[in-house]
XYZ file of C-alpha atoms in Angstrom:
564
model
C -17.496 5.718 10.206
C -19.764 8.635 9.468
C -20.312 12.235 8.550
C -20.716 15.137 10.912
C -22.117 18.630 10.399
C -23.009 21.551 12.561
C -24.115 25.235 12.603
C -23.930 27.669 15.495
C -25.646 31.033 15.192
C -28.625 32.559 13.438
C -28.354 30.249 10.447
C -28.812 27.160 12.576
C -32.105 25.936 11.178
C -33.620 22.488 10.552
C -33.698 23.288 6.853
C -29.980 24.204 6.669
C -28.726 21.278 8.751
C -30.852 18.947 6.637
C -29.298 20.396 3.469
C -25.839 19.711 4.853
C -26.660 16.167 5.820
C -28.223 15.394 2.450
C -25.063 16.615 0.674
C -22.861 14.023 2.417
C -25.390 11.227 2.968
C -23.049 8.830 1.133
C -20.819 8.946 4.249
C -23.485 7.385 6.516
C -26.259 5.601 4.624
C -27.570 3.711 7.657
C -29.181 6.582 9.612
C -29.430 10.361 9.459
C -30.617 12.738 12.139
C -29.977 16.086 13.776
C -30.372 18.049 16.988
C -31.578 21.595 16.549
C -32.333 24.657 18.700
C -33.610 26.976 16.052
C -31.335 29.938 15.249
C -28.921 28.853 17.947
C -27.277 25.389 17.460
C -27.746 22.526 15.085
C -25.697 19.299 15.024
C -26.226 16.588 12.401
C -24.943 13.036 11.749
C -24.839 10.575 8.868
C -24.309 7.149 10.367
C -22.314 4.225 9.041
C -23.071 1.578 11.696
C -19.952 -0.389 12.695
C -19.822 -0.659 16.470
C -23.102 -1.342 18.363
C -25.471 -1.534 15.419
C -28.533 -0.815 17.526
C -30.621 2.418 17.273
C -29.505 3.255 20.815
C -26.097 4.271 19.361
C -27.524 6.614 16.766
C -26.359 10.192 16.765
C -26.377 13.053 17.610
C -25.888 11.367 20.975
C -27.121 13.057 24.199
C -25.476 12.368 27.566
C -27.423 10.842 30.458
C -27.404 14.222 32.222
C -28.933 15.810 29.142
C -26.328 18.633 29.001
C -23.999 17.323 26.283
C -24.785 16.570 22.650
C -22.169 15.048 20.369
C -21.700 14.216 16.730
C -18.745 11.940 16.141
C -16.977 10.518 13.058
C -14.399 7.775 13.419
C -13.459 5.093 15.866
C -12.001 5.038 19.328
C -10.188 1.670 19.035
C -9.434 1.375 22.769
C -13.015 2.126 23.779
C -13.286 -1.156 25.684
C -10.378 -0.315 27.930
C -11.642 3.248 28.479
C -15.153 1.987 29.223
C -13.736 -0.262 31.933
C -11.885 2.747 33.397
C -15.048 4.846 33.450
C -17.611 2.171 34.378
C -17.567 2.856 38.150
C -18.636 6.473 37.657
C -20.889 6.295 34.604
C -23.929 4.370 33.514
C -23.591 3.100 29.948
C -26.759 2.419 27.974
C -25.043 1.345 24.737
C -21.999 -0.748 23.636
C -20.819 2.118 21.430
C -17.497 3.979 21.396
C -19.521 7.165 21.019
C -20.870 6.939 24.543
C -17.335 6.184 25.808
C -16.030 9.288 24.021
C -18.752 11.516 25.516
C -18.243 10.171 29.069
C -14.460 10.473 28.679
C -14.906 14.151 27.829
C -17.218 14.640 30.870
C -14.563 12.975 33.093
C -11.315 14.437 31.742
C -12.285 17.409 29.595
C -9.843 18.138 26.773
C -7.284 15.712 28.345
C -9.479 12.855 27.127
C -7.897 13.314 23.717
C -4.563 11.973 25.003
C -6.249 8.821 26.133
C -7.852 8.041 22.793
C -6.242 5.569 20.396
C -8.198 6.067 17.242
C -9.159 8.160 14.229
C -11.733 10.771 15.114
C -13.335 14.110 14.378
C -16.105 15.148 16.679
C -17.967 18.088 18.220
C -19.590 18.315 21.621
C -22.109 21.039 22.538
C -22.444 22.078 26.194
C -26.017 23.348 26.572
C -25.582 24.933 29.919
C -22.497 26.950 29.000
C -23.453 27.428 25.311
C -20.016 26.181 24.316
C -18.773 24.002 21.481
C -15.664 21.745 21.796
C -14.403 19.999 18.693
C -11.288 17.967 18.005
C -9.400 16.023 15.410
C -7.150 12.916 15.783
C -3.372 13.102 15.939
C -2.654 12.677 12.246
C -5.881 14.018 10.815
C -7.232 10.724 9.545
C -10.814 12.010 9.901
C -11.603 15.421 8.347
C -13.049 18.603 9.851
C -13.796 21.587 7.624
C -15.264 24.822 8.898
C -16.493 28.300 7.939
C -16.810 31.317 10.240
C -18.157 34.823 9.780
C -19.442 37.512 12.161
C -22.434 35.497 13.417
C -22.084 31.924 12.257
C -19.760 28.963 12.722
C -20.436 25.940 10.532
C -18.525 22.661 10.086
C -18.681 19.381 8.123
C -16.757 16.280 7.252
C -16.578 17.417 3.606
C -16.440 20.808 1.847
C -19.636 20.465 -0.236
C -22.065 20.672 2.710
C -20.602 24.045 3.591
C -21.150 25.325 0.087
C -24.679 23.818 0.220
C -25.735 26.366 2.838
C -24.721 29.403 0.779
C -20.929 29.802 1.390
C -19.540 31.064 -1.918
C -17.108 28.845 -3.828
C -14.200 31.266 -4.352
C -10.724 29.838 -5.308
C -7.945 30.359 -2.821
C -5.375 31.772 -5.223
C -2.365 31.143 -2.971
C -3.132 27.426 -2.484
C -3.863 26.912 -6.219
C -0.618 28.738 -7.238
C 1.491 26.658 -4.905
C -0.216 23.524 -6.203
C 0.779 24.386 -9.781
C 4.260 25.605 -8.801
C 5.422 22.934 -6.349
C 2.689 20.238 -6.056
C 1.637 21.220 -2.557
C -2.000 20.853 -1.457
C -2.021 23.643 1.139
C -0.998 23.750 4.768
C -2.889 21.671 7.357
C -5.351 24.495 8.085
C -5.954 25.474 4.422
C -8.148 24.369 1.557
C -8.354 25.311 -2.120
C -11.347 27.585 -1.407
C -11.410 30.961 0.308
C -12.962 31.059 3.812
C -13.220 27.330 4.168
C -10.613 26.091 6.613
C -9.461 22.841 8.127
C -8.971 22.076 11.830
C -5.444 20.581 11.622
C -4.810 17.097 12.970
C -3.756 17.051 16.589
C -5.681 20.291 17.318
C -8.943 21.120 19.102
C -11.155 24.168 18.909
C -13.614 25.942 21.157
C -16.352 28.268 20.075
C -18.333 30.511 22.472
C -19.964 33.916 22.095
C -18.802 34.191 18.427
C -15.207 33.642 19.518
C -13.141 30.798 18.004
C -9.973 29.461 19.609
C -7.762 26.726 18.170
C -5.132 24.926 20.237
C -2.646 22.165 19.500
C -3.105 19.124 21.818
C -0.761 16.579 20.195
C 2.908 17.385 20.678
C 4.571 14.779 18.447
C 7.925 16.572 18.527
C 8.157 16.301 22.335
C 7.083 12.652 22.231
C 9.922 11.878 19.801
C 12.567 13.611 21.881
C 11.526 11.598 24.926
C 11.456 8.309 23.050
C 14.839 8.713 21.385
C 16.556 7.825 24.616
C 14.357 4.754 25.262
C 15.303 1.322 24.013
C 13.972 -2.189 24.732
C 16.082 -5.274 25.221
C 14.672 -6.810 22.052
C 13.636 -3.988 19.735
C 12.466 -6.246 16.979
C 10.104 -8.114 19.297
C 8.839 -4.884 20.833
C 8.026 -3.304 17.443
C 6.437 -6.577 16.244
C 4.112 -6.494 19.248
C 3.197 -2.855 18.510
C 2.304 -3.885 14.936
C 0.249 -6.845 16.137
C -1.556 -4.640 18.702
C -2.371 -2.018 16.041
C -3.953 -4.687 13.832
C -5.803 -6.298 16.702
C -7.400 -2.982 17.767
C -8.531 -2.278 14.181
C -10.326 -5.557 14.020
C -12.799 -4.348 16.631
C -16.118 -4.086 14.790
C -19.566 -5.586 14.694
C -19.520 -5.944 10.938
C -17.265 -7.982 8.552
C -13.806 -6.568 7.824
C -11.588 -6.880 4.716
C -8.206 -5.508 3.668
C -6.468 -4.035 0.590
C -3.457 -5.632 -0.986
C -0.788 -4.693 -3.418
C 2.506 -6.542 -4.094
C 4.685 -4.325 -1.972
C 6.227 -4.652 1.513
C 3.523 -2.707 3.377
C 0.696 -4.863 2.047
C 2.725 -8.038 2.504
C 3.366 -7.137 6.134
C -0.259 -6.179 6.686
C -1.331 -9.579 5.347
C 1.193 -11.442 7.576
C 0.057 -9.561 10.691
C -3.627 -10.168 9.893
C -2.795 -13.847 9.471
C -1.462 -13.867 13.027
C -4.767 -12.678 14.468
C -7.027 -15.060 16.327
C -10.044 -14.566 13.995
C -12.157 -16.574 11.575
C -10.110 -15.873 8.479
C -12.687 -17.389 6.126
C -14.864 -14.257 6.812
C -12.064 -11.814 5.947
C -11.808 -10.789 2.277
C -8.879 -9.308 0.394
C -9.108 -6.721 -2.393
C -6.690 -5.500 -5.057
C -7.095 -3.346 -8.129
C -5.644 -3.994 -11.622
C -5.445 -2.014 -14.862
C -4.698 -5.073 -17.051
C -1.200 -3.745 -17.767
C 1.589 -6.104 -16.657
C 4.026 -3.167 -16.347
C 2.084 -1.926 -13.330
C -0.265 -4.649 -12.077
C 0.940 -6.619 -9.044
C -1.656 -9.403 -9.241
C 0.991 -12.119 -9.582
C 2.658 -10.981 -6.338
C -0.722 -10.636 -4.589
C -1.803 -14.155 -5.583
C 1.511 -15.647 -4.419
C 1.154 -13.828 -1.075
C -2.295 -15.396 -0.578
C -1.179 -18.985 -1.464
C -2.119 -21.454 1.297
C -4.166 -18.682 3.086
C -7.924 -18.768 3.402
C -8.590 -15.115 2.496
C -10.811 -14.783 -0.614
C -9.300 -12.375 -3.168
C -11.498 -9.845 -4.983
C -9.921 -8.442 -8.109
C -11.151 -4.919 -8.998
C -10.289 -3.874 -12.618
C -10.173 -0.339 -13.944
C -10.320 0.302 -17.695
C -9.177 3.517 -19.402
C -12.638 4.184 -20.784
C -14.048 4.403 -17.238
C -11.747 7.248 -16.237
C -13.625 10.223 -17.745
C -16.900 9.547 -15.857
C -15.269 8.330 -12.663
C -12.798 11.250 -12.560
C -15.624 13.768 -12.610
C -17.606 11.928 -9.973
C -14.577 11.784 -7.630
C -13.654 15.406 -8.355
C -17.087 16.446 -7.247
C -16.766 14.570 -3.923
C -13.137 15.523 -3.263
C -13.915 19.211 -3.941
C -10.161 19.709 -4.300
C -7.410 18.239 -6.596
C -6.564 14.582 -5.963
C -4.141 11.850 -6.964
C -5.179 10.902 -10.479
C -5.742 7.449 -11.913
C -4.342 5.631 -8.864
C -7.044 7.242 -6.676
C -9.683 6.312 -9.228
C -8.420 2.734 -9.341
C -8.382 2.571 -5.521
C -12.014 3.729 -5.437
C -12.998 0.561 -7.298
C -11.923 -1.472 -4.261
C -14.367 0.345 -2.010
C -17.135 0.040 -4.568
C -16.575 -3.720 -4.756
C -16.366 -4.068 -0.960
C -19.644 -2.272 -0.453
C -21.383 -4.378 -3.094
C -20.254 -7.457 -1.141
C -21.597 -5.977 2.139
C -18.208 -5.067 3.677
C -18.139 -1.779 5.534
C -14.582 -1.842 6.952
C -11.242 -2.226 5.102
C -7.658 -2.012 6.335
C -4.693 -0.831 4.291
C -0.953 -0.160 4.656
C -0.982 3.672 4.490
C 1.627 5.403 6.688
C 4.424 2.890 6.644
C 6.682 4.823 4.248
C 6.613 7.988 6.342
C 7.450 6.361 9.676
C 9.956 3.817 8.306
C 11.590 6.049 5.673
C 10.426 4.223 2.560
C 10.567 6.873 -0.167
C 13.523 7.049 -2.612
C 14.239 10.681 -1.787
C 14.985 9.742 1.878
C 18.198 8.151 0.677
C 19.424 11.024 -1.475
C 18.218 13.950 0.767
C 16.185 15.319 -2.079
C 13.467 17.904 -1.347
C 11.121 16.237 -3.833
C 7.579 15.491 -2.831
C 6.888 13.306 -5.891
C 8.631 9.966 -6.201
C 10.250 8.393 -9.225
C 11.032 11.510 -11.251
C 14.301 13.148 -12.172
C 12.943 16.135 -14.183
C 10.570 18.709 -12.634
C 6.983 17.456 -12.775
C 5.676 21.040 -12.803
C 5.064 23.341 -15.810
C 4.988 26.840 -14.335
C 5.580 28.322 -17.853
C 1.883 27.813 -18.625
C 0.888 30.209 -15.821
C -0.021 33.848 -16.486
C 2.880 36.095 -15.388
C 0.595 38.285 -13.174
C -0.624 35.150 -11.385
C 2.724 33.390 -11.178
C 4.601 36.411 -9.747
C 2.828 35.960 -6.388
C 4.320 32.523 -5.795
C 6.188 32.028 -2.531
C 7.773 28.654 -1.841
C 6.266 26.773 0.996
C 8.546 26.456 3.975
C 7.987 23.531 6.255
C 9.038 23.384 9.918
C 12.211 21.483 10.838
C 11.863 20.644 14.506
C 14.688 18.075 14.610
C 18.495 18.273 14.312
C 18.392 15.615 11.625
C 17.630 15.917 7.933
C 15.987 12.545 7.622
C 13.679 13.120 10.565
C 12.692 16.530 9.182
C 11.852 15.018 5.809
C 9.756 12.305 7.516
C 8.110 14.975 9.656
C 7.237 17.040 6.584
C 5.648 14.001 4.878
C 3.814 12.913 7.975
C 2.237 16.223 8.876
C 2.349 18.446 5.808
C 2.574 16.627 2.457
C 2.274 12.925 1.826
C -0.001 11.771 4.674
C -2.457 14.659 4.764
C -3.223 14.475 1.073
C -3.349 10.640 0.945
C -5.735 10.591 3.943
C -7.979 13.108 2.260
C -7.949 11.200 -1.079
C -8.682 7.912 0.681
C -11.320 9.255 3.079
C -13.393 10.590 0.162
C -13.137 7.504 -2.090
C -13.931 5.119 0.799
C -16.832 7.195 2.219
C -18.184 7.839 -1.286
C -19.189 4.166 -1.172
C -20.115 4.060 2.523
C -17.047 2.157 3.666
C -14.590 2.894 6.377
C -10.808 2.692 5.866
C -8.556 1.887 8.832
C -4.796 2.453 8.809
C -2.999 0.310 11.384
C 0.466 1.650 10.350
C -0.743 5.059 11.562
C -1.356 3.824 15.100
C 0.237 6.628 17.049
C 2.157 4.399 19.471
C 3.710 2.574 16.535
C 4.503 5.731 14.502
C 6.080 7.489 17.481
C 8.279 4.574 18.401
C 9.472 3.736 14.917
C 9.948 7.415 13.948
C 12.162 7.886 17.041
C 14.455 4.959 16.229
C 18.060 5.577 15.008
C 18.610 5.957 11.319
C 20.016 2.427 10.881
C 16.702 0.965 11.910
C 15.227 2.511 8.832
C 18.066 2.762 6.275
C 20.796 0.136 6.480
C 23.222 -1.282 3.886
C 21.295 0.526 1.195
C 18.047 -1.126 2.223
C 15.073 1.081 3.146
C 12.525 0.238 5.875
C 15.250 -2.139 7.131
C 13.640 -3.185 10.477
C 10.204 -3.590 8.919
C 11.704 -5.930 6.265
C 13.454 -7.818 9.058
C 10.191 -8.313 10.942
C 8.326 -9.255 7.745
C 11.014 -11.907 6.966
C 9.648 -13.827 9.921
C 6.307 -14.270 8.247
C 6.956 -14.093 4.491
C 9.272 -15.632 1.871
C 12.373 -13.465 1.427
C 12.029 -12.681 -2.282
C 8.627 -11.149 -1.565
C 9.823 -9.043 1.363
C 12.563 -7.555 -0.771
C 10.360 -6.710 -3.716
C 11.393 -3.290 -5.089
C 9.079 -0.360 -4.428
C 7.225 0.784 -7.524
C 6.935 4.624 -7.854
C 4.044 4.277 -10.388
C 0.932 2.186 -9.713
C -1.068 2.643 -12.913
C -0.511 3.421 -16.617
C -1.698 6.999 -16.076
C 1.040 8.366 -18.399
C 0.077 5.977 -21.197
C -3.668 6.394 -20.828
C -3.565 10.236 -20.717
C -1.179 10.449 -23.763
C -2.775 7.688 -25.877
C -6.097 6.059 -24.917
C -7.612 9.200 -23.431
C -5.910 11.805 -25.560
C -9.119 13.407 -26.935
C -10.649 13.601 -23.488
C -7.534 15.209 -22.046
C -7.624 17.843 -24.782
C -11.266 18.599 -23.977
C -10.679 18.837 -20.213
C -7.568 21.029 -20.462
C -9.387 23.284 -22.976
C -11.665 24.320 -20.023
C -8.640 26.326 -18.773
C -8.097 28.300 -21.964
C -10.361 31.101 -20.899
C -9.038 31.069 -17.240
C -6.894 34.179 -16.564
C -4.430 32.113 -14.517
C -3.183 30.390 -17.652
C -1.423 31.256 -20.944
C -3.473 29.427 -23.580
C -0.676 29.033 -26.159
C 1.754 27.713 -23.513
C -0.842 25.188 -22.306
C -1.352 24.013 -25.935
C 2.398 23.669 -26.517
C 3.006 21.671 -23.311
C 0.071 19.428 -24.141
C 1.586 18.661 -27.569
C 4.972 17.969 -26.056
C 3.362 15.478 -23.671
C 1.525 13.744 -26.496
C 4.789 13.541 -28.438
C 6.657 11.738 -25.655
C 7.675 14.257 -22.984
C 5.841 12.157 -20.395
C 8.231 10.989 -17.725
C 5.646 12.537 -15.420
C 1.937 13.097 -16.134
C 1.428 14.989 -12.891
C 1.081 18.344 -14.623
C -1.477 16.956 -17.031
C -3.565 15.607 -14.211
C -3.270 18.975 -12.411
C -4.785 20.713 -15.380
C -7.595 18.106 -15.747
C -8.443 18.504 -12.006
C -8.306 22.317 -12.278
C -10.568 22.283 -15.323
C -13.152 20.160 -13.588
C -13.079 22.144 -10.313
C -12.865 25.722 -11.619
C -15.408 25.575 -14.393
């Protein structure tokens, strides 16, 4: 929806808050403004107008009583129901979910978070008590980065605005080392840069008198334990209704909406559920990317899914020769390593959508983690990368003094079940956090909002808590989801195999873009984290055919672009 920024302390000036806003203006091209009490508090907002397009809903938004100021990124999907609940006590001057959020906080305090069904990251300043309250949604769909020192607390939706006001860009050695050694992207509170932190999903913070406190508000583990003993007479029907509700809520907008499609089960199910909505389907557009390589493109599947449906399909091609320029642009906006050519290809969808005037897109992210869709769920592997048998990492290229500090990341295991613990890891620590970050940046880079109905918390909790044979049965993964999808789609499409690779990244990096790869990796030759001769040797092995995985190559490209 937007971008948020803030500074509390001596450095809270109009000039500084304006610098931060300017750095992430792509997130909200429709309106930009700030609230500032010089050298005390500054809150800023980049607006992408989606609900209540009027200027009355611009932010920072000040409460009727004048005491609360908020800057909010995201959507509260159930804002209509909450507004009805609050209407007898509060006067509403807009139709926005921002005003609902602020009045909900006034009414229920931090407990308002449990009432929200949405994706959100927001901060509220209490003028009277000189107190900041900020929170992030359950799964961390919307970002919140912050920096704190002795006299200043600053935050933003992206990392670059924090660097823009003078915070040094110093690599976080531990996070980088674990990235090279095991493919992790840091814990939920970490980033790749020293002194820049994340507020984890499902947490809130308070800041008063130079004192920061962070507390967990979403207790997913407890919710699962309660739900495990609950069953409905017709489980398939109950879950179908949860899916339909999740889609319905995410069609709440005052602007046109589209959706992203691939040929897999998640996209197929998303399409089928959208088709069940009571909407004018001629206004809803579909988008898919291609690389013009039939080994990876799913256009044939996508077209067959859309047969006899009124959704217009937009095909978004990516060519190998576009990768060098686009990779650098996306690296600059991500500020951290990201997912390679698939992320670049995905960015083309948001670019095309924005060019057509669409601001909101839906996709199928989150289904694999809740429904156990990855291959390693069936063999109890500890992999976090799908579709590989050999190690995708090349720790032999690391300098010994750097590499010796590596400590394997240990993830919590709150359940007495290996499958649930793997799903939990992917949902809160590995797959979902990184995918959400990649997708937030590439969508907001083009001023578009991405909504993920499969991450609706009611849906995720219920499906996650189901017995194993709801997810894995007779050798079939995501068993219940496939069963539900069969009601809407032809069977051969529902049972299409999952593809571990989406683009010809391996082929492009080893052939079409070979010279570019050499140039980018050469940026690391002078970096004291790496052994130059080992890097050169591994690069040659890759070019000669040791390319089951190209993950390590992309790691080095990313590192070269970010660390130079």
